[in-house]
Short mmCIF file of C-alpha atoms and ligand atoms in Angstrom, two decimals:
data_model
loop_
_atom_site.label_atom_id
_atom_site.label_comp_id
_atom_site.label_asym_id
_atom_site.label_seq_id
_atom_site.Cartn_x
_atom_site.Cartn_y
_atom_site.Cartn_z
CA UNK C 1 103.18 96.60 117.74
CA UNK C 2 105.39 98.09 120.43
CA UNK C 3 103.17 100.97 121.50
CA UNK C 4 99.94 102.60 120.48
CA UNK C 5 97.35 105.22 121.25
CA UNK C 6 93.80 103.97 121.63
CA UNK C 7 91.07 106.11 120.08
CA UNK C 8 87.56 105.44 121.31
CA UNK C 9 85.00 106.45 118.74
CA UNK C 10 81.74 108.06 119.80
CA UNK C 11 80.63 108.57 116.19
CA UNK C 12 82.25 111.86 115.21
CA UNK C 13 82.83 112.56 111.54
CA UNK C 14 86.39 113.50 112.56
CA UNK C 15 87.45 110.29 114.32
CA UNK C 16 89.47 108.94 111.39
CA UNK C 17 91.14 112.31 111.11
CA UNK C 18 92.36 112.03 114.71
CA UNK C 19 93.91 108.68 113.82
CA UNK C 20 95.61 110.10 110.76
CA UNK C 21 97.08 113.00 112.73
CA UNK C 22 98.44 110.66 115.40
CA UNK C 23 100.01 108.49 112.73
CA UNK C 24 101.54 111.52 111.07
CA UNK C 25 103.49 111.80 114.32
CA UNK C 26 104.82 108.30 113.57
CA UNK C 27 102.83 106.83 116.41
CA UNK C 28 100.61 103.82 115.78
CA UNK C 29 96.98 104.10 116.87
CA UNK C 30 93.75 102.17 116.55
CA UNK C 31 90.12 103.21 116.53
CA UNK C 32 87.66 101.13 118.54
CA UNK C 33 83.98 101.77 119.15
CA UNK C 34 83.14 103.24 122.59
CA UNK C 35 80.70 100.40 123.23
CA UNK C 36 83.29 97.70 122.68
CA UNK C 37 86.46 99.09 124.21
CA UNK C 38 89.52 96.85 124.44
CA UNK C 39 91.10 96.06 127.80
CA UNK C 40 94.10 98.16 128.77
CA UNK C 41 97.31 96.44 127.77
CA UNK C 42 100.95 97.47 128.16
CA UNK C 43 101.20 98.68 124.59
CA UNK C 44 98.43 101.28 125.05
CA UNK C 45 100.18 104.49 126.08
CA UNK C 46 97.21 106.82 126.06
CA UNK C 47 93.53 107.14 125.19
CA UNK C 48 91.70 109.70 123.06
CA UNK C 49 87.91 109.98 123.33
CA UNK C 50 86.41 111.30 120.11
CA UNK C 51 83.60 113.72 119.50
CA UNK C 52 80.04 112.67 118.74
CA UNK C 53 76.91 113.96 117.03
CA UNK C 54 75.08 113.15 120.30
CA UNK C 55 74.49 115.30 123.37
CA UNK C 56 75.59 114.11 126.83
CA UNK C 57 72.15 115.30 127.93
CA UNK C 58 70.13 112.97 125.72
CA UNK C 59 68.56 109.94 127.30
CA UNK C 60 70.60 107.25 125.56
CA UNK C 61 73.82 109.28 125.37
CA UNK C 62 76.84 107.13 124.49
CA UNK C 63 78.65 106.31 127.70
CA UNK C 64 81.82 104.60 128.79
CA UNK C 65 83.24 103.39 132.07
CA UNK C 66 86.52 105.27 132.09
CA UNK C 67 87.92 103.57 135.18
CA UNK C 68 89.61 101.00 132.99
CA UNK C 69 91.93 103.72 131.66
CA UNK C 70 91.78 106.86 133.76
CA UNK C 71 94.74 107.36 136.12
CA UNK C 72 96.39 104.35 134.51
CA UNK C 73 97.33 106.05 131.24
CA UNK C 74 96.85 109.66 130.05
CA UNK C 75 93.37 110.33 128.66
CA UNK C 76 92.09 113.22 126.56
CA UNK C 77 88.46 113.85 125.62
CA UNK C 78 87.84 115.84 122.47
CA UNK C 79 84.53 117.77 122.31
CA UNK C 80 81.92 115.15 123.33
CA UNK C 81 84.64 113.22 125.17
CA UNK C 82 85.48 116.35 127.18
CA UNK C 83 81.81 117.09 127.91
CA UNK C 84 81.17 113.52 128.97
CA UNK C 85 83.98 113.54 131.53
CA UNK C 86 82.89 116.92 132.91
CA UNK C 87 79.27 115.79 133.10
CA UNK C 88 80.04 112.50 134.81
CA UNK C 89 82.20 114.12 137.44
CA UNK C 90 79.68 116.65 138.69
CA UNK C 91 80.16 119.48 136.19
CA UNK C 92 77.43 121.08 134.16
CA UNK C 93 76.92 120.77 130.42
CA UNK C 94 74.14 122.79 128.78
CA UNK C 95 73.03 123.48 125.23
CA UNK C 96 75.05 126.43 123.90
CA UNK C 97 73.02 129.60 123.41
CA UNK C 98 74.17 129.58 119.81
CA UNK C 99 75.51 126.49 118.12
CA UNK C 100 79.26 127.06 118.06
CA UNK C 101 80.50 126.09 114.67
CA UNK C 102 83.57 127.34 112.89
CA UNK C 103 86.70 129.30 113.66
CA UNK C 104 87.38 130.81 117.07
CA UNK C 105 90.45 132.28 118.71
CA UNK C 106 91.90 131.28 122.03
CA UNK C 107 91.92 134.29 124.34
CA UNK C 108 93.77 132.74 127.23
CA UNK C 109 96.12 129.78 127.33
CA UNK C 110 97.99 128.20 130.25
CA UNK C 111 101.27 127.78 128.44
CA UNK C 112 102.84 126.10 131.48
CA UNK C 113 100.47 123.23 131.06
CA UNK C 114 102.03 120.36 129.14
CA UNK C 115 99.11 120.05 126.74
CA UNK C 116 99.17 123.75 125.88
CA UNK C 117 102.95 124.13 125.58
CA UNK C 118 103.87 126.29 122.55
CA UNK C 119 100.22 127.14 121.82
CA UNK C 120 99.94 130.86 121.16
CA UNK C 121 97.38 133.15 122.65
CA UNK C 122 95.13 134.08 119.74
CA UNK C 123 95.63 130.67 118.17
CA UNK C 124 92.81 129.82 115.75
CA UNK C 125 90.81 126.72 116.72
CA UNK C 126 87.88 124.91 115.12
CA UNK C 127 84.69 124.55 117.12
CA UNK C 128 81.78 122.28 116.28
CA UNK C 129 79.44 121.71 119.17
CA UNK C 130 75.88 122.22 120.28
CA UNK C 131 76.52 121.79 124.02
CA UNK C 132 78.98 123.63 126.16
CA UNK C 133 80.57 122.99 129.57
CA UNK C 134 79.14 125.73 131.77
CA UNK C 135 80.62 124.55 135.02
CA UNK C 136 83.61 122.36 135.74
CA UNK C 137 83.86 119.90 138.61
CA UNK C 138 85.97 121.23 141.51
CA UNK C 139 89.16 119.39 140.72
CA UNK C 140 89.21 120.46 137.06
CA UNK C 141 91.33 123.43 135.94
CA UNK C 142 90.70 125.53 132.85
CA UNK C 143 93.80 125.61 130.65
CA UNK C 144 92.41 127.48 127.63
CA UNK C 145 89.43 129.72 126.82
CA UNK C 146 87.97 131.60 123.89
CA UNK C 147 85.87 134.75 124.27
CA UNK C 148 82.66 132.72 124.05
CA UNK C 149 83.77 129.34 125.42
CA UNK C 150 85.21 129.63 128.89
CA UNK C 151 86.16 125.94 129.07
CA UNK C 152 87.98 125.47 125.76
CA UNK C 153 90.38 123.04 127.46
CA UNK C 154 90.80 121.60 130.96
CA UNK C 155 93.02 119.34 133.00
CA UNK C 156 91.99 117.26 135.98
CA UNK C 157 94.18 118.07 138.97
CA UNK C 158 96.87 115.54 139.87
CA UNK C 159 96.16 113.29 136.95
CA UNK C 160 97.02 113.20 133.27
CA UNK C 161 93.43 113.57 132.14
CA UNK C 162 92.42 116.36 129.79
CA UNK C 163 89.47 117.67 127.86
CA UNK C 164 89.36 120.00 124.87
CA UNK C 165 86.29 121.57 123.38
CA UNK C 166 87.84 122.38 120.00
CA UNK C 167 88.97 119.91 117.34
CA UNK C 168 92.78 119.72 117.13
CA UNK C 169 92.59 117.16 114.29
CA UNK C 170 90.98 119.59 111.84
CA UNK C 171 93.38 121.73 109.80
CA UNK C 172 91.42 124.87 110.66
CA UNK C 173 92.79 124.45 114.19
CA UNK C 174 96.07 125.96 113.11
CA UNK C 175 98.10 124.67 116.05
CA UNK C 176 96.04 121.54 116.56
CA UNK C 177 98.94 119.34 115.54
CA UNK C 178 100.99 120.81 118.39
CA UNK C 179 98.25 119.97 120.88
CA UNK C 180 98.15 116.38 119.62
CA UNK C 181 101.93 116.17 119.63
CA UNK C 182 102.01 117.48 123.21
CA UNK C 183 99.56 114.79 124.23
CA UNK C 184 100.98 111.85 122.31
CA UNK C 185 104.68 112.58 122.55
CA UNK C 186 105.18 114.62 125.74
CA UNK C 187 102.34 113.37 127.92
CA UNK C 188 101.97 109.76 126.73
CA UNK C 189 105.70 109.57 125.94
CA UNK C 190 105.32 107.69 122.69
CA UNK C 191 108.63 107.17 120.91
CA UNK C 192 107.55 108.22 117.37
CA UNK C 193 109.26 105.20 115.85
CA UNK C 194 106.35 103.87 113.78
CA UNK C 195 107.68 104.46 110.25
CA UNK C 196 107.05 102.73 106.90
CA UNK C 197 110.47 101.02 107.16
CA UNK C 198 109.66 99.60 110.55
CA UNK C 199 106.22 98.56 109.36
CA UNK C 200 107.70 96.71 106.38
CA UNK C 201 110.32 94.96 108.50
CA UNK C 202 107.84 93.93 111.22
CA UNK C 203 105.16 92.87 108.74
CA UNK C 204 107.49 90.69 106.70
CA UNK C 205 108.71 89.01 109.90
CA UNK C 206 105.21 88.33 111.11
CA UNK C 207 104.05 87.12 107.68
CA UNK C 208 106.95 84.65 107.64
CA UNK C 209 105.87 83.34 111.00
CA UNK C 210 102.17 83.29 110.17
CA UNK C 211 102.50 81.64 106.75
CA UNK C 212 105.53 79.36 107.14
CA UNK C 213 105.68 77.13 104.06
CA UNK C 214 101.99 77.58 103.22
CA UNK C 215 100.81 78.72 99.81
CA UNK C 216 98.83 81.93 99.37
CA UNK C 217 96.61 82.95 96.46
CA UNK C 218 95.92 86.64 95.84
CA UNK C 219 93.84 88.49 93.26
CA UNK C 220 95.68 91.46 91.80
CA UNK C 221 93.74 94.38 90.41
CA UNK C 222 96.50 96.62 89.13
CA UNK C 223 95.70 99.07 91.94
CA UNK C 224 97.85 100.26 94.80
CA UNK C 225 96.46 98.13 97.62
CA UNK C 226 96.61 94.69 96.05
CA UNK C 227 100.04 95.46 94.56
CA UNK C 228 101.52 96.52 97.90
CA UNK C 229 99.91 93.59 99.72
CA UNK C 230 101.30 91.17 97.13
CA UNK C 231 104.79 92.66 97.33
CA UNK C 232 104.87 92.36 101.12
CA UNK C 233 103.69 88.75 101.03
CA UNK C 234 106.11 88.00 98.21
CA UNK C 235 109.01 89.34 100.22
CA UNK C 236 107.99 87.07 103.07
CA UNK C 237 107.28 83.81 101.22
CA UNK C 238 108.56 84.25 97.64
CA UNK C 239 107.21 81.80 95.09
CA UNK C 240 104.63 80.40 97.50
CA UNK C 241 102.58 83.47 96.68
CA UNK C 242 100.44 82.81 93.61
CA UNK C 243 98.85 85.92 92.13
CA UNK C 244 95.95 85.94 89.73
CA UNK C 245 95.14 88.89 87.51
CA UNK C 246 91.82 88.57 85.71
CA UNK C 247 90.97 90.35 82.49
CA UNK C 248 87.24 90.94 82.89
CA UNK C 249 87.02 92.75 79.57
CA UNK C 250 86.20 95.95 81.43
CA UNK C 251 89.73 97.20 82.01
CA UNK C 252 91.30 100.28 80.44
CA UNK C 253 92.94 100.05 77.03
CA UNK C 254 96.11 97.90 77.14
CA UNK C 255 95.81 97.66 80.91
CA UNK C 256 95.90 93.88 81.12
CA UNK C 257 99.17 93.59 79.20
CA UNK C 258 100.82 96.64 80.77
CA UNK C 259 99.99 95.75 84.34
CA UNK C 260 100.90 92.10 83.87
CA UNK C 261 104.24 93.22 82.51
CA UNK C 262 105.00 95.47 85.41
CA UNK C 263 104.09 92.73 87.90
CA UNK C 264 106.43 90.32 86.18
CA UNK C 265 109.21 92.93 86.40
CA UNK C 266 108.57 93.11 90.11
CA UNK C 267 109.30 89.40 90.34
CA UNK C 268 105.76 88.42 91.30
CA UNK C 269 104.49 85.01 90.39
CA UNK C 270 101.41 86.13 88.41
CA UNK C 271 99.01 84.30 86.20
CA UNK C 272 97.01 86.45 83.79
CA UNK C 273 93.60 84.99 83.02
CA UNK C 274 91.69 86.17 79.98
CA UNK C 275 88.05 85.76 81.01
CA UNK C 276 86.58 88.53 78.87
CA UNK C 277 84.03 86.31 77.16
CA UNK C 278 82.70 84.87 80.41
CA UNK C 279 82.05 88.38 81.71
CA UNK C 280 80.47 89.64 78.48
CA UNK C 281 78.20 86.64 78.38
CA UNK C 282 77.03 87.14 81.97
CA UNK C 283 76.41 90.82 81.28
CA UNK C 284 74.37 90.29 78.13
CA UNK C 285 71.15 92.32 78.26
CA UNK C 286 71.71 93.60 81.83
CA UNK C 287 71.03 97.31 82.24
CA UNK C 288 70.49 97.88 85.94
CA UNK C 289 73.72 99.04 87.66
CA UNK C 290 73.28 96.77 90.67
CA UNK C 291 72.52 93.77 88.45
CA UNK C 292 75.67 94.51 86.47
CA UNK C 293 77.75 94.84 89.63
CA UNK C 294 76.40 91.55 90.96
CA UNK C 295 77.02 89.73 87.67
CA UNK C 296 80.59 91.02 87.47
CA UNK C 297 81.24 90.08 91.12
CA UNK C 298 79.79 86.61 90.63
CA UNK C 299 81.83 85.79 87.52
CA UNK C 300 84.97 87.15 89.18
CA UNK C 301 84.48 84.76 92.07
CA UNK C 302 83.89 81.83 89.71
CA UNK C 303 86.98 82.60 87.64
CA UNK C 304 89.11 83.17 90.72
CA UNK C 305 87.85 80.00 92.33
CA UNK C 306 88.60 77.95 89.21
CA UNK C 307 92.12 79.31 89.09
CA UNK C 308 92.76 78.96 92.81
CA UNK C 309 91.78 75.30 92.63
CA UNK C 310 94.51 74.74 90.07
CA UNK C 311 97.10 75.61 92.71
CA UNK C 312 97.75 72.56 94.84
CA UNK C 313 97.34 72.83 98.61
CA UNK C 314 96.73 76.53 98.78
CA UNK C 315 95.77 77.50 102.34
CA UNK C 316 95.51 81.28 102.41
CA UNK C 317 93.75 84.03 100.55
CA UNK C 318 95.77 87.27 100.45
CA UNK C 319 93.81 90.53 100.30
CA UNK C 320 94.67 94.20 100.02
CA UNK C 321 92.01 95.32 102.52
CA UNK C 322 92.95 98.64 104.10
CA UNK C 323 92.08 100.21 107.46
CA UNK C 324 89.09 102.37 106.48
CA UNK C 325 87.39 99.18 105.25
CA UNK C 326 87.71 97.46 108.60
CA UNK C 327 87.17 100.21 111.15
CA UNK C 328 84.04 99.30 113.00
CA UNK C 329 82.40 102.67 112.60
CA UNK C 330 79.97 103.49 115.33
CA UNK C 331 76.52 103.97 114.03
CA UNK C 332 75.11 106.33 116.61
CA UNK C 333 72.33 107.41 114.33
CA UNK C 334 71.26 104.06 112.92
CA UNK C 335 72.76 102.22 109.98
CA UNK C 336 73.36 104.47 107.02
CA UNK C 337 71.38 103.60 103.92
CA UNK C 338 73.07 101.51 101.29
CA UNK C 339 73.62 103.82 98.36
CA UNK C 340 75.60 101.51 96.12
CA UNK C 341 76.57 97.95 96.85
CA UNK C 342 80.18 98.71 96.09
CA UNK C 343 83.58 98.28 97.55
CA UNK C 344 84.10 94.60 97.29
CA UNK C 345 85.01 94.45 100.96
CA UNK C 346 85.01 91.00 102.39
CA UNK C 347 85.86 89.83 98.91
CA UNK C 348 85.54 86.18 98.35
CA UNK C 349 83.01 83.76 99.77
CA UNK C 350 83.49 81.24 102.52
CA UNK C 351 83.24 78.23 100.25
CA UNK C 352 86.85 78.68 99.28
CA UNK C 353 87.66 77.60 102.84
CA UNK C 354 90.80 79.66 102.86
CA UNK C 355 92.23 81.54 105.80
CA UNK C 356 92.57 85.25 105.07
CA UNK C 357 95.81 87.23 105.30
CA UNK C 358 95.50 91.02 105.05
CA UNK C 359 98.84 92.72 105.68
CA UNK C 360 97.52 96.25 105.09
CA UNK C 361 94.44 96.15 107.26
CA UNK C 362 95.89 98.64 109.75
CA UNK C 363 96.93 101.25 107.18
CA UNK C 364 95.29 104.27 105.61
CA UNK C 365 95.62 104.77 101.85
CA UNK C 366 98.42 107.33 102.04
CA UNK C 367 100.32 105.02 104.39
CA UNK C 368 99.92 102.17 101.89
CA UNK C 369 101.58 104.43 99.30
CA UNK C 370 104.46 105.19 101.68
CA UNK C 371 104.93 101.49 102.36
CA UNK C 372 104.85 100.89 98.59
CA UNK C 373 107.59 103.48 98.18
CA UNK C 374 109.70 101.76 100.83
CA UNK C 375 109.19 98.52 98.90
CA UNK C 376 110.35 100.37 95.75
CA UNK C 377 107.18 99.65 93.85
CA UNK C 378 106.98 101.52 90.56
CA UNK C 379 105.50 105.03 90.89
CA UNK C 380 103.26 104.21 87.91
CA UNK C 381 101.45 101.72 90.15
CA UNK C 382 101.61 103.74 93.38
CA UNK C 383 100.32 106.92 91.80
CA UNK C 384 97.43 105.34 89.90
CA UNK C 385 93.98 106.78 90.26
CA UNK C 386 91.46 104.53 91.98
CA UNK C 387 89.57 102.36 89.53
CA UNK C 388 86.37 100.55 90.51
CA UNK C 389 86.28 96.74 90.61
CA UNK C 390 83.50 96.57 87.96
CA UNK C 391 85.65 98.83 85.79
CA UNK C 392 84.17 100.25 82.61
CA UNK C 393 81.09 98.12 83.33
CA UNK C 394 79.68 100.92 85.48
CA UNK C 395 80.86 103.64 83.10
CA UNK C 396 78.88 102.30 80.16
CA UNK C 397 75.36 103.31 81.08
CA UNK C 398 72.86 100.63 80.19
CA UNK C 399 73.82 97.32 78.64
CA UNK C 400 77.40 96.36 77.90
CA UNK C 401 78.75 95.04 74.61
CA UNK C 402 82.36 94.47 73.52
CA UNK C 403 81.88 97.23 70.90
CA UNK C 404 80.85 99.77 73.51
CA UNK C 405 83.79 98.72 75.70
CA UNK C 406 86.18 99.33 72.85
CA UNK C 407 84.73 102.80 72.11
CA UNK C 408 85.00 103.77 75.76
CA UNK C 409 88.54 102.37 76.03
CA UNK C 410 89.64 104.64 73.19
CA UNK C 411 87.97 107.70 74.71
CA UNK C 412 89.34 106.95 78.18
CA UNK C 413 92.83 106.42 76.74
CA UNK C 414 92.86 109.86 75.12
CA UNK C 415 91.49 111.45 78.27
CA UNK C 416 93.92 109.84 80.72
CA UNK C 417 96.93 110.29 78.42
CA UNK C 418 95.94 113.91 77.95
CA UNK C 419 95.98 114.43 81.70
CA UNK C 420 99.38 112.76 81.93
CA UNK C 421 100.94 114.63 79.03
CA UNK C 422 99.78 117.94 80.42
CA UNK C 423 101.07 117.27 83.93
CA UNK C 424 97.54 117.20 85.33
CA UNK C 425 97.22 113.52 86.24
CA UNK C 426 98.63 113.88 89.76
CA UNK C 427 96.44 116.91 90.51
CA UNK C 428 93.37 114.81 89.88
CA UNK C 429 92.21 112.23 92.43
CA UNK C 430 90.27 110.17 89.93
CA UNK C 431 89.32 110.54 86.29
CA UNK C 432 87.36 108.52 83.79
CA UNK C 433 85.03 108.68 80.83
CA UNK C 434 81.40 107.62 80.70
CA UNK C 435 79.59 106.35 77.64
CA UNK C 436 76.05 107.70 77.67
CA UNK C 437 73.12 105.69 76.31
CA UNK C 438 72.01 108.47 74.01
CA UNK C 439 72.81 109.67 70.54
CA UNK C 440 72.94 113.25 69.38
CA UNK C 441 73.04 115.00 66.05
CA UNK C 442 76.29 116.40 64.74
CA UNK C 443 77.92 117.36 61.51
CA UNK C 444 81.21 116.05 60.20
CA UNK C 445 82.43 117.35 56.87
CA UNK C 446 79.25 117.73 54.90
CA UNK C 447 77.52 114.87 56.61
CA UNK C 448 74.96 114.80 59.33
CA UNK C 449 75.91 112.36 62.07
CA UNK C 450 73.83 110.75 64.76
CA UNK C 451 76.27 109.26 67.22
CA UNK C 452 77.10 108.70 70.85
CA UNK C 453 77.85 111.15 73.64
CA UNK C 454 80.62 110.68 76.19
CA UNK C 455 81.07 112.53 79.43
CA UNK C 456 84.47 113.19 80.93
CA UNK C 457 84.80 113.19 84.71
CA UNK C 458 87.72 114.34 86.85
CA UNK C 459 87.47 114.95 90.58
CA UNK C 460 89.57 116.09 93.48
CA UNK C 461 89.01 114.26 96.74
CA UNK C 462 90.76 112.98 99.84
CA UNK C 463 89.09 109.64 100.29
CA UNK C 464 86.31 109.41 97.71
CA UNK C 465 83.65 110.10 100.34
CA UNK C 466 83.22 113.65 99.11
CA UNK C 467 84.59 115.03 95.86
CA UNK C 468 84.69 118.22 93.85
CA UNK C 469 84.85 118.39 90.07
CA UNK C 470 88.25 119.54 88.82
CA UNK C 471 88.51 123.01 87.38
CA UNK C 472 90.72 121.96 84.48
CA UNK C 473 91.95 124.52 81.90
CA UNK C 474 89.43 125.12 79.10
CA UNK C 475 92.13 124.85 76.42
CA UNK C 476 93.08 121.43 77.66
CA UNK C 477 89.45 120.26 77.70
CA UNK C 478 88.99 121.64 74.20
CA UNK C 479 92.03 119.71 72.92
CA UNK C 480 90.87 116.45 74.46
CA UNK C 481 87.38 116.91 73.10
CA UNK C 482 88.68 117.55 69.57
CA UNK C 483 90.95 114.57 69.71
CA UNK C 484 88.17 112.27 70.89
CA UNK C 485 85.66 113.40 68.27
CA UNK C 486 88.24 113.28 65.50
CA UNK C 487 89.65 109.87 66.29
CA UNK C 488 87.03 107.75 68.04
CA UNK C 489 84.55 106.41 65.58
CA UNK C 490 81.01 106.48 66.92
CA UNK C 491 81.39 109.52 69.18
CA UNK C 492 80.37 113.00 68.03
CA UNK C 493 79.86 114.88 71.30
CA UNK C 494 81.88 115.30 74.49
CA UNK C 495 80.59 116.88 77.70
CA UNK C 496 82.39 117.59 80.99
CA UNK C 497 80.74 116.59 84.26
CA UNK C 498 80.64 119.55 86.67
CA UNK C 499 78.82 117.84 89.54
CA UNK C 500 80.28 117.46 93.00
CA UNK C 501 79.73 114.65 95.47
CA UNK C 502 77.38 114.95 97.25
CA UNK C 503 74.82 115.18 95.75
CA UNK C 504 76.25 113.41 92.67
CA UNK C 505 78.53 110.40 93.07
CA UNK C 506 81.88 109.94 91.33
CA UNK C 507 80.72 107.07 89.16
CA UNK C 508 77.53 107.54 87.15
CA UNK C 509 76.16 104.12 88.04
P1 XMP K 1 81.04 106.80 94.16
O1 XMP K 1 80.55 106.52 92.78
O2 XMP K 1 80.25 106.08 95.22
O3 XMP K 1 82.50 106.21 94.21
O4 XMP K 1 81.15 108.26 94.47
C1 XMP K 1 83.44 106.40 95.25
C2 XMP K 1 84.68 105.59 94.93
O5 XMP K 1 84.35 104.20 94.89
C3 XMP K 1 84.62 103.66 93.61
N1 XMP K 1 83.56 102.71 93.28
C4 XMP K 1 83.69 101.38 93.33
N2 XMP K 1 84.74 100.59 93.66
N3 XMP K 1 83.44 98.67 93.22
C5 XMP K 1 84.61 99.23 93.60
O6 XMP K 1 85.57 98.50 93.87
C6 XMP K 1 82.35 99.38 92.87
O7 XMP K 1 81.31 98.84 92.53
C7 XMP K 1 82.49 100.81 92.92
N4 XMP K 1 81.63 101.84 92.67
C8 XMP K 1 82.31 102.99 92.88
C9 XMP K 1 84.66 104.85 92.68
O8 XMP K 1 85.43 104.57 91.52
C10 XMP K 1 85.27 105.91 93.56
O9 XMP K 1 86.67 105.76 93.65
#
């Protein structure tokens, strides 16, 4: 990469957001933990210190020796980063009288200062801090204030080092993007030439160099990430990329055939493997979600391994790992509890003895989509909702049988097609149907029925970490419900899941 901004993470919930905003300016950036900072290299044009849930006053406050960067490249501390620099240089940081959280308005702004150029007086900013800088070191100048926070932003005299108390990366800071642009473009002088086209060109070149005449095997899932990764590798090494697409018997209706077809149209060298029976056999009698996940993961590895061994002299394993999976997030408050053992990150085991190639491991999801667009991948693949690796296996509560899979496939098909036909699919981040392990009484014609219940789920989200249930039109839900009950044998009741995450999760298992 020609140039980048380095973001040092002190554990703020907003750190990834800073990175996304910088990249929206077409400037490449990387997040590294504060306690393992990289050495300054020529490509690093500036440093951003993130916020933190910690206080600079606590005993084991996260700390960093800034000499490696300060006065060598521009530095800006956001919230905790700003407090840390003030504190270390002889200023005073004290707990705020009231915790400052939420919207505030700038009351004075030094518009001659490069960081504050084009920022209006009265500009709305987003505050989220428990401590406040009560006194600045002598050589620090205030460049913005709010009525309750005197030091909303500062600059250190005669150097390109800044601190801001508010969060420019959050959309509630209405001119926050301008502050970041001022820093990245005007102060750090980044060229804004990091675009999907350039990424594709550079990545294909480096894949060619890295892989030479070697063979690569890659597991496709039908999703965006593995499809984009495969296309990039294919453009670099052509037929030496061997893709494997496994039918685990837990895919959506017709998905195996449809997706395989579209991959073949894209010119990929794909082998479809029907392993349904192996998966069903391994799942027999399993009811615990984690046991099911583990069984599905284990069989997938076995099937993939068998297939990979059929390819002679394969040296590399291609994976669609994306940036959020690899960012070493700083755990300032201890490791977070494992809630579900999901996200098959890390993928396949060491025994395959393959080197790993991950061309997307510096990209966020939306950037992967932009790269996919540049590569002219079909919108039907790029716009697909996320779908979990264990597929319908974690949407059939309790044990899994081929019969239950086929009921759920029919329900899901009506649901997803309904969303598409009514122009709602793209408004929804993820949707699916869940087969519940209960039966309920109904009446059809003159007959009493005692059949299964399905729940429909549709959520809006940005990254799946939090989600809200979709407020879909009642008429539409009524139509889908009618269609399901009238056409899917075995189902006589449909409910709609109106839980948000947290406290519920997106999947039921
Ligand atoms: P939850 O249920 O944790 O899901 O709110 C968040 C996102 O992760 C997906 N998910 C999985 N993906 N393997 C995967 O590859 C899994 O075991 C798994 N469980 C959940 C889920 O579909 C949603 O997009």
